GROMACS .gro file of C-alpha atoms in nm:
model
  248
    1MET     CA    1   5.731   6.474   0.557
    2THR     CA    2   5.737   6.501   0.176
    3SER     CA    3   5.423   6.568  -0.024
    4GLU     CA    4   5.436   6.210  -0.156
    5SER     CA    5   5.469   6.052   0.188
    6GLY     CA    6   5.196   6.285   0.316
    7ARG     CA    7   4.963   6.178   0.036
    8ARG     CA    8   5.032   5.812   0.109
    9ALA     CA    9   4.969   5.865   0.480
   10VAL     CA   10   4.628   6.017   0.403
   11GLU     CA   11   4.546   5.727   0.168
   12GLU     CA   12   4.646   5.473   0.434
   13ILE     CA   13   4.428   5.640   0.698
   14SER     CA   14   4.142   5.653   0.448
   15PHE     CA   15   4.180   5.284   0.353
   16GLY     CA   16   4.214   5.173   0.714
   17GLN     CA   17   3.910   5.378   0.811
   18ARG     CA   18   3.707   5.228   0.524
   19ILE     CA   19   3.792   4.879   0.651
   20ALA     CA   20   3.687   4.972   1.005
   21ASP     CA   21   3.366   5.133   0.877
   22THR     CA   22   3.279   4.829   0.663
   23LEU     CA   23   3.341   4.586   0.949
   24HIS     CA   24   3.122   4.799   1.176
   25LEU     CA   25   2.849   4.813   0.910
   26VAL     CA   26   2.855   4.436   0.858
   27GLN     CA   27   2.842   4.372   1.231
   28ALA     CA   28   2.558   4.619   1.285
   29THR     CA   29   2.332   4.504   1.001
   30LEU     CA   30   2.393   4.130   0.956
   31PRO     CA   31   2.370   3.818   1.175
   32VAL     CA   32   2.744   3.752   1.177
   33GLN     CA   33   2.907   3.430   1.290
   34ARG     CA   34   3.256   3.483   1.433
   35ARG     CA   35   3.511   3.205   1.407
   36MET     CA   36   3.860   3.188   1.551
   37VAL     CA   37   4.096   3.015   1.309
   38HIS     CA   38   4.450   2.884   1.336
   39ALA     CA   39   4.719   2.810   1.078
   40GLY     CA   40   4.603   2.531   0.849
   41ASP     CA   41   4.232   2.557   0.931
   42ALA     CA   42   4.000   2.535   0.629
   43ILE     CA   43   3.744   2.815   0.617
   44TYR     CA   44   3.572   2.652   0.319
   45GLN     CA   45   3.673   2.406   0.049
   46VAL     CA   46   3.667   2.397  -0.329
   47GLY     CA   47   3.343   2.254  -0.466
   48GLN     CA   48   3.151   2.322  -0.146
   49ASP     CA   49   2.804   2.467  -0.204
   50PHE     CA   50   2.805   2.846  -0.189
   51GLY     CA   51   2.582   3.005   0.070
   52SER     CA   52   2.789   3.247   0.273
   53LEU     CA   53   3.044   3.522   0.229
   54TYR     CA   54   3.334   3.576   0.467
   55VAL     CA   55   3.529   3.878   0.588
   56VAL     CA   56   3.875   3.859   0.745
   57ASN     CA   57   3.867   4.051   1.073
   58SER     CA   58   4.221   3.955   1.171
   59GLY     CA   59   4.494   3.723   1.048
   60LEU     CA   60   4.590   3.609   0.698
   61VAL     CA   61   4.418   3.370   0.458
   62LYS     CA   62   4.546   3.201   0.142
   63MET     CA   63   4.337   3.073  -0.147
   64VAL     CA   64   4.455   2.737  -0.280
   65ASN     CA   65   4.377   2.538  -0.593
   66LEU     CA   66   4.511   2.205  -0.715
   67SER     CA   67   4.729   2.221  -1.027
   68SER     CA   68   4.686   1.976  -1.314
   69GLU     CA   69   4.967   1.771  -1.154
   70GLY     CA   70   4.774   1.753  -0.827
   71ARG     CA   71   4.996   2.001  -0.640
   72GLU     CA   72   4.866   2.285  -0.426
   73GLN     CA   73   4.877   2.622  -0.600
   74VAL     CA   74   4.848   2.940  -0.393
   75VAL     CA   75   4.642   3.177  -0.608
   76ALA     CA   76   4.564   3.467  -0.372
   77LEU     CA   77   4.637   3.614  -0.030
   78HIS     CA   78   4.386   3.798   0.187
   79PHE     CA   79   4.438   4.038   0.476
   80ARG     CA   80   4.215   4.215   0.730
   81GLY     CA   81   3.906   4.363   0.567
   82ASP     CA   82   3.917   4.137   0.260
   83TRP     CA   83   3.606   3.946   0.156
   84LEU     CA   84   3.619   3.573   0.076
   85GLY     CA   85   3.392   3.351  -0.129
   86LEU     CA   86   3.299   3.603  -0.397
   87ASP     CA   87   3.380   3.349  -0.672
   88GLY     CA   88   3.092   3.132  -0.553
   89ILE     CA   89   2.821   3.387  -0.630
   90ALA     CA   90   2.806   3.307  -1.002
   91SER     CA   91   2.880   2.933  -0.999
   92GLY     CA   92   2.704   2.832  -0.679
   93HIS     CA   93   3.022   2.662  -0.557
   94TYR     CA   94   3.344   2.789  -0.402
   95GLY     CA   95   3.627   2.780  -0.654
   96CYS     CA   96   3.920   2.745  -0.411
   97ASP     CA   97   4.015   2.622  -0.068
   98ALA     CA   98   4.038   2.910   0.182
   99ILE     CA   99   4.306   2.825   0.439
  100ALA     CA  100   4.408   3.029   0.745
  101MET     CA  101   4.780   3.113   0.753
  102ASP     CA  102   4.795   3.212   1.119
  103THR     CA  103   4.571   3.273   1.419
  104GLY     CA  104   4.291   3.514   1.337
  105GLU     CA  105   3.917   3.573   1.323
  106VAL     CA  106   3.689   3.531   1.023
  107TRP     CA  107   3.329   3.651   1.007
  108SER     CA  108   3.066   3.476   0.796
  109PHE     CA  109   2.714   3.568   0.696
  110ARG     CA  110   2.464   3.426   0.451
  111TYR     CA  111   2.458   3.584   0.106
  112GLU     CA  112   2.077   3.592   0.113
  113ASP     CA  113   2.091   3.784   0.442
  114LEU     CA  114   2.326   4.035   0.280
  115LEU     CA  115   2.088   4.092  -0.012
  116GLN     CA  116   1.792   4.139   0.221
  117ALA     CA  117   1.984   4.376   0.448
  118ALA     CA  118   2.107   4.573   0.146
  119LEU     CA  119   1.747   4.666   0.065
  120ARG     CA  120   1.735   4.849   0.397
  121THR     CA  121   2.102   4.958   0.400
  122PRO     CA  122   2.230   5.029   0.046
  123ALA     CA  123   2.581   5.091   0.183
  124LEU     CA  124   2.615   4.713   0.222
  125LEU     CA  125   2.579   4.663  -0.152
  126SER     CA  126   2.838   4.935  -0.209
  127ALA     CA  127   3.076   4.754   0.027
  128LEU     CA  128   3.024   4.431  -0.169
  129HIS     CA  129   3.093   4.603  -0.502
  130GLN     CA  130   3.408   4.767  -0.363
  131ALA     CA  131   3.532   4.427  -0.243
  132MET     CA  132   3.471   4.279  -0.589
  133SER     CA  133   3.647   4.572  -0.756
  134ARG     CA  134   3.953   4.544  -0.531
  135GLN     CA  135   3.979   4.172  -0.600
  136LEU     CA  136   3.955   4.221  -0.977
  137ALA     CA  137   4.222   4.493  -0.968
  138ARG     CA  138   4.450   4.276  -0.753
  139ASP     CA  139   4.408   3.974  -0.982
  140HIS     CA  140   4.489   4.192  -1.284
  141GLU     CA  141   4.804   4.330  -1.120
  142SER     CA  142   4.912   3.979  -1.017
  143LEU     CA  143   4.867   3.848  -1.372
  144GLN     CA  144   5.065   4.138  -1.517
  145SER     CA  145   5.346   4.076  -1.269
  146LEU     CA  146   5.367   3.704  -1.346
  147CYS     CA  147   5.367   3.765  -1.720
  148ALA     CA  148   5.601   4.064  -1.746
  149LEU     CA  149   5.853   4.083  -1.462
  150PRO     CA  150   6.180   3.893  -1.415
  151ALA     CA  151   6.215   3.668  -1.110
  152ASP     CA  152   6.401   3.916  -0.885
  153ALA     CA  153   6.144   4.188  -0.953
  154ARG     CA  154   5.857   3.948  -0.884
  155VAL     CA  155   5.996   3.858  -0.541
  156ALA     CA  156   6.062   4.226  -0.460
  157GLY     CA  157   5.712   4.311  -0.580
  158PHE     CA  158   5.569   4.040  -0.355
  159LEU     CA  159   5.744   4.187  -0.049
  160HIS     CA  160   5.631   4.536  -0.151
  161TYR     CA  161   5.272   4.414  -0.187
  162TRP     CA  162   5.287   4.250   0.157
  163ALA     CA  163   5.439   4.560   0.322
  164GLU     CA  164   5.189   4.788   0.148
  165ALA     CA  165   4.900   4.572   0.269
  166MET     CA  166   5.031   4.604   0.625
  167GLU     CA  167   5.085   4.978   0.587
  168LYS     CA  168   4.732   5.039   0.460
  169ARG     CA  169   4.597   4.863   0.766
  170GLY     CA  170   4.801   5.075   1.006
  171LEU     CA  171   5.055   4.801   1.084
  172ARG     CA  172   5.433   4.830   1.089
  173THR     CA  173   5.613   4.767   0.761
  174ASP     CA  174   5.976   4.783   0.869
  175GLN     CA  175   5.950   4.431   1.011
  176ILE     CA  176   5.723   4.172   0.853
  177SER     CA  177   5.678   3.808   0.941
  178LEU     CA  178   5.602   3.607   0.629
  179ARG     CA  179   5.354   3.330   0.693
  180MET     CA  180   5.478   3.141   0.389
  181THR     CA  181   5.774   2.913   0.322
  182ARG     CA  182   6.011   2.986   0.032
  183ALA     CA  183   5.842   2.701  -0.155
  184GLU     CA  184   5.496   2.857  -0.103
  185ILE     CA  185   5.621   3.197  -0.220
  186GLY     CA  186   5.768   3.032  -0.530
  187ASN     CA  187   5.444   2.846  -0.586
  188TYR     CA  188   5.249   3.172  -0.566
  189LEU     CA  189   5.489   3.360  -0.797
  190GLY     CA  190   5.541   3.078  -1.046
  191MET     CA  191   5.907   3.001  -0.973
  192THR     CA  192   6.121   2.750  -0.787
  193LEU     CA  193   6.218   2.764  -0.421
  194GLU     CA  194   6.582   2.811  -0.526
  195THR     CA  195   6.495   3.112  -0.742
  196VAL     CA  196   6.310   3.275  -0.453
  197SER     CA  197   6.604   3.213  -0.218
  198ARG     CA  198   6.854   3.361  -0.465
  199ALA     CA  199   6.637   3.672  -0.514
  200LEU     CA  200   6.603   3.725  -0.138
  201SER     CA  201   6.978   3.678  -0.092
  202ARG     CA  202   7.052   3.937  -0.361
  203MET     CA  203   6.820   4.186  -0.191
  204ALA     CA  204   6.988   4.115   0.143
  205ARG     CA  205   7.335   4.171  -0.005
  206GLY     CA  206   7.213   4.504  -0.142
  207ASP     CA  207   7.072   4.596   0.201
  208VAL     CA  208   6.723   4.624   0.052
  209ILE     CA  209   6.608   4.374   0.316
  210ARG     CA  210   6.764   4.214   0.624
  211PHE     CA  211   6.694   3.879   0.780
  212LEU     CA  212   6.627   3.889   1.153
  213GLU     CA  213   6.809   3.648   1.380
  214LYS     CA  214   6.504   3.459   1.502
  215GLY     CA  215   6.420   3.319   1.162
  216ARG     CA  216   6.449   3.383   0.789
  217ARG     CA  217   6.072   3.431   0.761
  218ASP     CA  218   6.111   3.748   0.968
  219ILE     CA  219   6.232   4.023   0.735
  220HIS     CA  220   6.339   4.376   0.816
  221ILE     CA  221   6.269   4.631   0.541
  222PRO     CA  222   6.460   4.953   0.620
  223ARG     CA  223   6.277   5.146   0.346
  224VAL     CA  224   5.983   5.018   0.145
  225ASP     CA  225   6.072   5.251  -0.143
  226ALA     CA  226   6.406   5.066  -0.170
  227LEU     CA  227   6.206   4.766  -0.295
  228THR     CA  228   6.061   4.984  -0.571
  229ALA     CA  229   6.409   5.107  -0.662
  230PHE     CA  230   6.535   4.747  -0.672
  231MET     CA  231   6.251   4.649  -0.904
  232ARG     CA  232   6.336   4.938  -1.137
  233GLN     CA  233   6.701   4.838  -1.133
  234VAL     CA  234   6.645   4.474  -1.227
  235THR     CA  235   6.388   4.559  -1.495
  236ALA     CA  236   6.592   4.838  -1.658
  237PRO     CA  237   6.702   4.750  -2.013
  238VAL     CA  238   7.070   4.661  -2.040
  239GLU     CA  239   7.256   4.868  -2.297
  240THR     CA  240   7.448   4.660  -2.548
  241PRO     CA  241   7.784   4.778  -2.687
  242HIS     CA  242   7.613   4.837  -3.022
  243ALA     CA  243   7.350   5.059  -2.857
  244VAL     CA  244   7.617   5.257  -2.675
  245MET     CA  245   7.813   5.308  -2.998
  246SER     CA  246   7.497   5.412  -3.182
  247GLY     CA  247   7.433   5.672  -2.913
  248HIS     CA  248   7.764   5.835  -2.999
   0.00000   0.00000   0.00000
């Protein structure tokens, strides 16, 4: 094991342990309502009065808004340990639809109960602040990606983000099952379905990813760092003949 892979392994264990610790803390100190959800189930809807926060215990959740044309726009993805509904704290209303992407379990608890419990258990407030910080950092990274990266790099970055999220939670990354159609991925990344398909095909031809036989949503990633290398390759500046001549 290299020093880099060793460092990442320690970080993953630390992140996974923090998730487990937070879930245990929430369960031990708050009156939690558990809800089993299935693909397509609405956890809450845009405009609904804010009153509760939610934590994903298992499964995947997407946040959806309506575009100015009335089309669904996927604006965020959430995995195990992520908190939902934070945008409602300031406005008093949820700003997006929260939709389950597969079978899972979501916990909910009243925000007022959280504040009261935090007086007795300050670690709860710390957990809330960490959740807010992670979401802000993720939104910032997503905005940078959409603004700066070419299409192929955006799709590779999306797969890397998904695999990294699985890895941090102690799940396998060499084989991931995307819970999104090509159109939904394009919607999330700000590109067409055809552009997403072409980018995935190019990665498959370069053996960066492989499609499994049982369906093209099931993707084999031999090496996650190959996605990073692919992103560097497609974002590297192309030398023009003039630049090459100037170098001589």
